[in-house]
PDB file of C-alpha atoms in Angstrom:
ATOM      1  CA  UNK M   1      -8.749 -13.108  10.971  1.00 96.00           C
ATOM      2  CA  UNK M   2     -11.045 -14.745  13.247  1.00 97.00           C
ATOM      3  CA  UNK M   3     -13.582 -17.038  11.917  1.00 97.00           C
ATOM      4  CA  UNK M   4     -14.121 -14.473   9.326  1.00 96.00           C
ATOM      5  CA  UNK M   5     -16.718 -14.824   6.338  1.00 96.00           C
ATOM      6  CA  UNK M   6     -17.574 -11.945   3.652  1.00 96.00           C
ATOM      7  CA  UNK M   7     -20.196 -11.639   1.147  1.00 95.00           C
ATOM      8  CA  UNK M   8     -20.777  -9.109  -1.530  1.00 92.00           C
ATOM      9  CA  UNK M   9     -24.656  -9.011  -1.186  1.00 88.00           C
ATOM     10  CA  UNK M  10     -25.624 -12.787  -1.545  1.00 85.00           C
ATOM     11  CA  UNK M  11     -22.403 -13.454  -3.053  1.00 90.00           C
ATOM     12  CA  UNK M  12     -19.789 -15.437  -0.390  1.00 92.00           C
ATOM     13  CA  UNK M  13     -16.216 -14.510  -1.223  1.00 93.00           C
ATOM     14  CA  UNK M  14     -14.716 -15.632   2.155  1.00 94.00           C
ATOM     15  CA  UNK M  15     -15.865 -18.336   4.537  1.00 95.00           C
ATOM     16  CA  UNK M  16     -14.754 -18.905   7.654  1.00 96.00           C
ATOM     17  CA  UNK M  17     -11.148 -17.748   7.587  1.00 95.00           C
ATOM     18  CA  UNK M  18      -8.653 -18.056  10.377  1.00 96.00           C
ATOM     19  CA  UNK M  19      -5.233 -16.428   9.846  1.00 95.00           C
ATOM     20  CA  UNK M  20      -2.983 -15.278  12.453  1.00 95.00           C
ATOM     21  CA  UNK M  21      -0.172 -13.435  11.153  1.00 93.00           C
ATOM     22  CA  UNK M  22       2.817 -12.499  13.843  1.00 91.00           C
ATOM     23  CA  UNK M  23       4.460  -9.203  13.814  1.00 89.00           C
ATOM     24  CA  UNK M  24       7.265  -8.822  11.573  1.00 86.00           C
ATOM     25  CA  UNK M  25       5.763 -11.688   9.286  1.00 88.00           C
ATOM     26  CA  UNK M  26       5.317 -11.102   5.560  1.00 86.00           C
ATOM     27  CA  UNK M  27       2.305 -12.945   4.221  1.00 87.00           C
ATOM     28  CA  UNK M  28       1.712 -13.637   0.339  1.00 86.00           C
ATOM     29  CA  UNK M  29      -1.517 -14.580  -1.080  1.00 88.00           C
ATOM     30  CA  UNK M  30      -1.639 -16.769  -4.018  1.00 87.00           C
ATOM     31  CA  UNK M  31      -4.548 -17.863  -5.994  1.00 86.00           C
ATOM     32  CA  UNK M  32      -6.650 -17.479  -8.944  1.00 87.00           C
ATOM     33  CA  UNK M  33      -8.587 -14.284  -9.936  1.00 85.00           C
ATOM     34  CA  UNK M  34     -11.822 -14.420  -7.880  1.00 85.00           C
ATOM     35  CA  UNK M  35     -10.523 -16.233  -4.950  1.00 88.00           C
ATOM     36  CA  UNK M  36     -10.969 -13.599  -2.487  1.00 90.00           C
ATOM     37  CA  UNK M  37      -7.015 -12.000  -2.365  1.00 89.00           C
ATOM     38  CA  UNK M  38      -8.215  -8.447  -2.934  1.00 90.00           C
ATOM     39  CA  UNK M  39     -11.206  -8.525  -0.580  1.00 93.00           C
ATOM     40  CA  UNK M  40      -9.106 -10.339   2.410  1.00 94.00           C
ATOM     41  CA  UNK M  41      -6.454  -7.094   1.711  1.00 92.00           C
ATOM     42  CA  UNK M  42      -9.315  -4.612   1.703  1.00 93.00           C
ATOM     43  CA  UNK M  43     -10.757  -5.940   4.945  1.00 95.00           C
ATOM     44  CA  UNK M  44      -7.622  -4.790   6.892  1.00 95.00           C
ATOM     45  CA  UNK M  45      -8.078  -1.130   6.341  1.00 94.00           C
ATOM     46  CA  UNK M  46     -11.658  -1.522   6.810  1.00 95.00           C
ATOM     47  CA  UNK M  47     -12.931  -0.748   3.330  1.00 94.00           C
ATOM     48  CA  UNK M  48     -15.369  -3.212   4.107  1.00 93.00           C
ATOM     49  CA  UNK M  49     -16.387  -4.770   7.135  1.00 94.00           C
ATOM     50  CA  UNK M  50     -16.741  -8.572   7.814  1.00 95.00           C
ATOM     51  CA  UNK M  51     -20.078 -10.132   7.435  1.00 94.00           C
ATOM     52  CA  UNK M  52     -19.306 -12.603  10.193  1.00 96.00           C
ATOM     53  CA  UNK M  53     -16.173 -12.768  12.522  1.00 96.00           C
ATOM     54  CA  UNK M  54     -13.669 -10.289  13.249  1.00 96.00           C
ATOM     55  CA  UNK M  55     -10.153  -8.945  12.524  1.00 96.00           C
ATOM     56  CA  UNK M  56      -7.963  -7.986  15.365  1.00 95.00           C
ATOM     57  CA  UNK M  57      -4.811  -6.171  15.790  1.00 92.00           C
ATOM     58  CA  UNK M  58      -3.015  -6.914  18.982  1.00 90.00           C
ATOM     59  CA  UNK M  59      -6.191  -8.147  20.479  1.00 91.00           C
ATOM     60  CA  UNK M  60      -8.437  -5.090  19.501  1.00 93.00           C
ATOM     61  CA  UNK M  61     -11.331  -5.748  16.877  1.00 96.00           C
ATOM     62  CA  UNK M  62     -10.713  -3.283  14.150  1.00 96.00           C
ATOM     63  CA  UNK M  63     -14.336  -1.954  14.359  1.00 95.00           C
ATOM     64  CA  UNK M  64     -13.303  -0.685  17.709  1.00 95.00           C
ATOM     65  CA  UNK M  65     -10.990   1.782  16.253  1.00 94.00           C
ATOM     66  CA  UNK M  66     -11.528   4.844  14.301  1.00 94.00           C
ATOM     67  CA  UNK M  67     -10.975   4.441  10.606  1.00 95.00           C
ATOM     68  CA  UNK M  68      -8.607   7.270  10.704  1.00 93.00           C
ATOM     69  CA  UNK M  69      -6.654   5.764  13.582  1.00 92.00           C
ATOM     70  CA  UNK M  70      -6.423   2.521  11.899  1.00 94.00           C
ATOM     71  CA  UNK M  71      -5.398   3.826   8.672  1.00 92.00           C
ATOM     72  CA  UNK M  72      -2.482   5.981   9.942  1.00 90.00           C
ATOM     73  CA  UNK M  73      -1.038   2.352  10.836  1.00 91.00           C
ATOM     74  CA  UNK M  74      -1.188   1.201   7.150  1.00 91.00           C
ATOM     75  CA  UNK M  75       0.477   1.858   4.227  1.00 89.00           C
ATOM     76  CA  UNK M  76      -1.082   0.489   1.073  1.00 86.00           C
ATOM     77  CA  UNK M  77       0.577   0.205  -2.639  1.00 85.00           C
ATOM     78  CA  UNK M  78      -1.448  -1.274  -5.212  1.00 80.00           C
ATOM     79  CA  UNK M  79      -1.221  -2.259  -8.854  1.00 75.00           C
ATOM     80  CA  UNK M  80      -2.484   0.997 -10.028  1.00 77.00           C
ATOM     81  CA  UNK M  81      -1.225   3.648  -7.556  1.00 83.00           C
ATOM     82  CA  UNK M  82      -2.513   6.823  -7.146  1.00 85.00           C
ATOM     83  CA  UNK M  83      -0.839   9.933  -7.920  1.00 91.00           C
ATOM     84  CA  UNK M  84      -1.708  13.730  -8.105  1.00 91.00           C
ATOM     85  CA  UNK M  85      -0.892  16.427 -10.292  1.00 89.00           C
ATOM     86  CA  UNK M  86       2.184  17.968  -8.414  1.00 93.00           C
ATOM     87  CA  UNK M  87       5.828  17.253  -7.919  1.00 95.00           C
ATOM     88  CA  UNK M  88       7.604  13.840  -7.498  1.00 96.00           C
ATOM     89  CA  UNK M  89       8.484  15.067  -3.972  1.00 97.00           C
ATOM     90  CA  UNK M  90       4.850  16.135  -3.045  1.00 96.00           C
ATOM     91  CA  UNK M  91       3.477  12.639  -4.296  1.00 95.00           C
ATOM     92  CA  UNK M  92       6.116  10.711  -2.221  1.00 96.00           C
ATOM     93  CA  UNK M  93       5.504  12.922   1.022  1.00 95.00           C
ATOM     94  CA  UNK M  94       1.815  12.479   0.769  1.00 89.00           C
ATOM     95  CA  UNK M  95       0.461  11.252   4.249  1.00 73.00           C
ATOM     96  CA  UNK M  96       3.794  12.574   5.627  1.00 87.00           C
ATOM     97  CA  UNK M  97       3.670  16.061   4.982  1.00 90.00           C
ATOM     98  CA  UNK M  98       6.069  17.097   7.189  1.00 94.00           C
ATOM     99  CA  UNK M  99       8.969  14.853   6.052  1.00 95.00           C
ATOM    100  CA  UNK M 100      12.488  16.473   5.138  1.00 96.00           C
ATOM    101  CA  UNK M 101      13.813  16.325   1.894  1.00 96.00           C
ATOM    102  CA  UNK M 102      16.534  14.038   3.086  1.00 97.00           C
ATOM    103  CA  UNK M 103      14.014  11.555   4.374  1.00 97.00           C
ATOM    104  CA  UNK M 104      12.232  11.625   0.874  1.00 97.00           C
ATOM    105  CA  UNK M 105      15.072  11.023  -0.834  1.00 97.00           C
ATOM    106  CA  UNK M 106      16.424   7.889   1.388  1.00 96.00           C
ATOM    107  CA  UNK M 107      12.853   6.460   0.682  1.00 95.00           C
ATOM    108  CA  UNK M 108      13.309   6.962  -3.152  1.00 96.00           C
ATOM    109  CA  UNK M 109      16.527   5.403  -3.028  1.00 95.00           C
ATOM    110  CA  UNK M 110      15.249   2.214  -1.109  1.00 91.00           C
ATOM    111  CA  UNK M 111      12.168   2.113  -3.578  1.00 89.00           C
ATOM    112  CA  UNK M 112      14.537   2.118  -5.849  1.00 89.00           C
ATOM    113  CA  UNK M 113      13.213   5.307  -7.770  1.00 93.00           C
ATOM    114  CA  UNK M 114      16.108   7.866  -6.795  1.00 96.00           C
ATOM    115  CA  UNK M 115      17.952   7.290 -10.237  1.00 94.00           C
ATOM    116  CA  UNK M 116      15.270   7.681 -12.513  1.00 94.00           C
ATOM    117  CA  UNK M 117      13.824  10.876 -10.526  1.00 97.00           C
ATOM    118  CA  UNK M 118      16.995  12.418 -10.771  1.00 97.00           C
ATOM    119  CA  UNK M 119      16.944  12.093 -14.734  1.00 96.00           C
ATOM    120  CA  UNK M 120      13.679  13.856 -14.761  1.00 95.00           C
ATOM    121  CA  UNK M 121      13.904  17.390 -16.063  1.00 95.00           C
ATOM    122  CA  UNK M 122      13.435  19.036 -12.650  1.00 96.00           C
ATOM    123  CA  UNK M 123      14.329  16.205 -10.519  1.00 96.00           C
ATOM    124  CA  UNK M 124      12.089  15.723  -7.598  1.00 97.00           C
ATOM    125  CA  UNK M 125      10.483  19.225  -8.430  1.00 97.00           C
ATOM    126  CA  UNK M 126       9.415  17.401 -11.855  1.00 95.00           C
ATOM    127  CA  UNK M 127       5.706  17.830 -12.120  1.00 93.00           C
ATOM    128  CA  UNK M 128       4.070  14.269 -12.929  1.00 92.00           C
ATOM    129  CA  UNK M 129       0.702  15.804 -14.587  1.00 82.00           C
ATOM    130  CA  UNK M 130      -2.786  14.181 -13.645  1.00 83.00           C
ATOM    131  CA  UNK M 131      -2.697  10.654 -12.258  1.00 79.00           C
ATOM    132  CA  UNK M 132       1.148  10.788 -12.742  1.00 81.00           C
ATOM    133  CA  UNK M 133       0.529  10.238 -16.673  1.00 80.00           C
ATOM    134  CA  UNK M 134       4.115  11.404 -17.558  1.00 85.00           C
ATOM    135  CA  UNK M 135       5.320   8.371 -16.039  1.00 89.00           C
ATOM    136  CA  UNK M 136       5.429   4.883 -16.531  1.00 86.00           C
ATOM    137  CA  UNK M 137       3.602   2.134 -14.746  1.00 81.00           C
ATOM    138  CA  UNK M 138       6.586   1.167 -13.113  1.00 83.00           C
ATOM    139  CA  UNK M 139       7.941   4.659 -12.116  1.00 88.00           C
ATOM    140  CA  UNK M 140       4.414   5.247 -10.841  1.00 88.00           C
ATOM    141  CA  UNK M 141       4.645   2.054  -8.596  1.00 86.00           C
ATOM    142  CA  UNK M 142       7.912   3.045  -7.506  1.00 89.00           C
ATOM    143  CA  UNK M 143       6.920   6.341  -6.162  1.00 93.00           C
ATOM    144  CA  UNK M 144       3.719   4.808  -4.311  1.00 91.00           C
ATOM    145  CA  UNK M 145       6.462   2.389  -2.680  1.00 90.00           C
ATOM    146  CA  UNK M 146       8.639   5.069  -1.757  1.00 94.00           C
ATOM    147  CA  UNK M 147       5.709   6.717   0.048  1.00 94.00           C
ATOM    148  CA  UNK M 148       5.053   3.773   1.543  1.00 92.00           C
ATOM    149  CA  UNK M 149       8.597   3.274   3.003  1.00 92.00           C
ATOM    150  CA  UNK M 150       8.746   7.076   3.968  1.00 94.00           C
ATOM    151  CA  UNK M 151       5.394   6.545   5.910  1.00 91.00           C
ATOM    152  CA  UNK M 152       7.165   3.529   7.808  1.00 88.00           C
ATOM    153  CA  UNK M 153       3.595   2.399   8.650  1.00 90.00           C
ATOM    154  CA  UNK M 154       3.530  -1.016  10.971  1.00 90.00           C
ATOM    155  CA  UNK M 155       1.183  -2.503   8.572  1.00 91.00           C
ATOM    156  CA  UNK M 156       2.026  -2.712   4.719  1.00 87.00           C
ATOM    157  CA  UNK M 157       0.003  -3.935   1.939  1.00 88.00           C
ATOM    158  CA  UNK M 158       1.375  -4.656  -1.182  1.00 82.00           C
ATOM    159  CA  UNK M 159      -1.373  -5.416  -3.941  1.00 78.00           C
ATOM    160  CA  UNK M 160       0.464  -6.352  -6.831  1.00 70.00           C
ATOM    161  CA  UNK M 161       2.712  -3.465  -6.398  1.00 58.00           C
ATOM    162  CA  UNK M 162       5.332  -4.644  -8.513  1.00 62.00           C
ATOM    163  CA  UNK M 163       3.287  -5.907 -11.285  1.00 63.00           C
ATOM    164  CA  UNK M 164       5.133  -3.004 -13.577  1.00 58.00           C
ATOM    165  CA  UNK M 165       8.903  -3.774 -12.439  1.00 62.00           C
ATOM    166  CA  UNK M 166      11.331  -5.917 -14.161  1.00 68.00           C
ATOM    167  CA  UNK M 167      12.825  -8.637 -12.364  1.00 70.00           C
ATOM    168  CA  UNK M 168      15.956  -6.867 -11.121  1.00 70.00           C
ATOM    169  CA  UNK M 169      13.912  -3.612  -9.833  1.00 67.00           C
ATOM    170  CA  UNK M 170      11.454  -6.123  -8.234  1.00 68.00           C
ATOM    171  CA  UNK M 171      14.319  -7.777  -6.260  1.00 71.00           C
ATOM    172  CA  UNK M 172      15.547  -4.436  -5.200  1.00 66.00           C
ATOM    173  CA  UNK M 173      12.284  -3.171  -3.709  1.00 63.00           C
ATOM    174  CA  UNK M 174      11.836  -6.407  -1.885  1.00 68.00           C
ATOM    175  CA  UNK M 175      15.196  -6.240  -0.182  1.00 67.00           C
ATOM    176  CA  UNK M 176      14.115  -2.663   0.715  1.00 63.00           C
ATOM    177  CA  UNK M 177      10.991  -3.878   2.302  1.00 66.00           C
TER     178      UNK M 177
END
């Protein structure tokens, strides 16, 4: 993030932000509601473009990359993950449709989601319903985390991705990441 500023219409949210994140680093953004944390994260996959300044990856301005190629390098897990009416396995392999069953299960174990998935009526073949409404919030988050782990994208954005997990499961997820 180089001399980056961003505004929604006339409301400035970020002003002259300079951040360099080395490869392999984990960065946490902490601050009060409205401080710009979500905007900061949403600029990386180009949901928005900066008002001023630029974001680069390996020296390449994100605006010079196609959104498709950029987003193939990013996995996002949000507080309210999107699940689709399909099976647990289909929801984990979303974005990685050629994944083997072994790879799906390995990602679920790392999430940690495998144990609860195996207790579902049809295990990985259980249909989760519209928006995953047959699952708890924590179960939906762990499926989304398994999806991100399966993709193994170089950039991972966790946006309050463990907010519905208890401390023990959150610690297990952090260890897996």
